[in-house]
XYZ file of C-alpha atoms in Angstrom:
154
model
C -59.968 -25.156 118.900
C -57.252 -22.965 117.523
C -53.757 -23.607 118.829
C -51.871 -20.838 117.054
C -48.700 -21.311 119.062
C -48.783 -25.106 118.834
C -48.581 -25.418 122.612
C -51.372 -27.973 122.893
C -49.763 -30.066 120.141
C -46.381 -30.001 121.896
C -47.960 -31.028 125.204
C -49.868 -33.747 123.337
C -46.568 -35.032 121.917
C -45.053 -35.099 125.408
C -47.937 -37.241 126.644
C -47.710 -39.456 123.545
C -44.027 -40.140 124.264
C -44.988 -41.023 127.852
C -47.676 -43.334 126.456
C -50.335 -41.409 128.370
C -52.974 -41.681 125.666
C -55.828 -40.101 127.598
C -53.929 -36.880 128.284
C -52.375 -36.847 124.804
C -55.874 -36.987 123.354
C -57.058 -34.246 125.707
C -54.443 -31.876 124.249
C -54.621 -33.008 120.608
C -58.373 -32.462 120.470
C -57.706 -28.767 121.222
C -55.573 -28.391 118.110
C -56.229 -28.304 114.398
C -53.492 -30.926 113.982
C -54.923 -34.082 112.468
C -51.988 -36.148 111.255
C -50.175 -39.311 112.283
C -49.786 -38.557 115.994
C -53.485 -37.784 116.339
C -54.320 -41.029 114.519
C -51.959 -42.985 116.763
C -53.543 -41.539 119.900
C -57.024 -42.368 118.576
C -55.829 -45.929 117.936
C -54.546 -46.237 121.480
C -57.853 -44.860 122.764
C -59.662 -47.723 121.012
C -61.032 -45.666 118.130
C -59.603 -47.862 115.366
C -61.875 -46.736 112.518
C -61.226 -43.038 113.095
C -57.538 -43.690 113.682
C -57.089 -45.514 110.384
C -58.519 -42.554 108.463
C -55.727 -40.299 109.792
C -53.029 -42.973 109.595
C -53.841 -43.877 105.992
C -53.976 -40.183 105.022
C -50.591 -39.667 106.684
C -49.105 -42.552 104.695
C -50.588 -41.276 101.416
C -49.296 -37.751 102.062
C -45.793 -38.998 102.826
C -45.725 -41.234 99.758
C -46.704 -38.290 97.519
C -44.494 -35.594 99.015
C -40.798 -35.323 98.035
C -39.202 -35.225 101.452
C -37.311 -37.866 103.390
C -40.335 -39.344 105.206
C -38.856 -42.834 105.638
C -38.960 -42.926 109.421
C -42.472 -41.550 109.583
C -43.489 -44.296 107.165
C -41.681 -46.877 109.285
C -43.503 -45.687 112.388
C -46.877 -45.640 110.606
C -46.466 -49.134 109.194
C -45.346 -50.349 112.621
C -48.595 -49.262 114.262
C -50.499 -50.907 111.411
C -48.640 -54.138 112.221
C -46.818 -54.322 108.867
C -43.396 -55.397 110.139
C -41.814 -55.815 106.704
C -42.683 -52.316 105.515
C -41.848 -50.819 108.919
C -38.377 -52.390 108.872
C -37.839 -51.503 105.206
C -38.552 -47.802 105.825
C -36.575 -47.899 109.092
C -33.522 -49.029 107.119
C -34.195 -46.477 104.376
C -34.385 -43.750 107.017
C -31.090 -44.894 108.460
C -29.517 -44.441 105.022
C -30.501 -40.767 105.091
C -28.190 -40.241 108.055
C -30.577 -40.224 110.986
C -28.655 -40.780 114.240
C -31.358 -40.361 116.912
C -30.451 -43.179 119.303
C -32.849 -42.234 122.114
C -35.692 -41.721 119.680
C -35.281 -45.218 118.267
C -34.950 -46.685 121.734
C -38.030 -44.957 123.176
C -40.455 -44.116 120.367
C -43.864 -45.665 121.158
C -44.670 -46.090 117.469
C -42.286 -49.036 117.275
C -43.479 -50.692 120.506
C -45.744 -53.153 118.706
C -42.921 -54.508 116.511
C -39.955 -54.013 118.846
C -40.059 -57.717 119.834
C -39.797 -59.019 116.255
C -36.530 -60.479 115.025
C -36.668 -58.259 111.923
C -36.895 -55.042 113.916
C -34.364 -56.198 116.518
C -31.867 -56.845 113.715
C -32.489 -53.448 112.070
C -32.242 -51.708 115.439
C -28.983 -53.526 116.243
C -27.525 -52.434 112.892
C -28.610 -48.870 113.661
C -26.926 -48.902 117.096
C -23.764 -50.443 115.610
C -23.572 -47.737 112.947
C -24.026 -45.033 115.566
C -21.299 -46.519 117.773
C -18.932 -46.649 114.792
C -19.735 -43.038 113.940
C -19.003 -41.915 117.517
C -15.703 -43.832 117.452
C -14.701 -42.088 114.198
C -15.586 -38.693 115.664
C -13.478 -39.377 118.768
C -10.550 -40.553 116.646
C -10.785 -37.425 114.505
C -10.923 -35.277 117.653
C -7.706 -36.911 118.855
C -6.109 -36.179 115.479
C -7.394 -32.592 115.773
C -9.285 -33.130 112.511
C -12.476 -31.884 114.171
C -12.756 -29.637 117.213
C -13.283 -31.323 120.546
C -16.477 -30.589 122.405
C -16.536 -27.245 124.167
C -16.649 -27.816 127.902
C -18.908 -25.711 130.061
C -21.500 -23.832 128.093
C -23.993 -21.069 128.483
């Protein structure tokens, strides 16, 4: 069905992050979205053949499109079980300046390779870089080189 506001897709993503594949599928099937997340959900629902069609198309699209798709590629190769390519693109994505600590820590795409020494090492390097960046920001705040965080808010 048509999901002109993308609400079903967003709810599907929320269920995907929770690893609730049945409900993620229930929402994705009511969208026109047929990309990597849909393929991942199909995979988790045991529909490997259908899933691979969407996953392979997602990889091909990202390889042909000039945009920094490294982390998407890392996630896609992770669910395909290709640890070397997943880690390679994870590191390439890190070079582009991605600093999403919670995403790395919780993204279900990396669950199947999270236990590998290669991914653990890349993840550790990522966390170290983020910690160093936060330390530099705090030091620059103390030097008044960057404004301190505004307390309170809206």
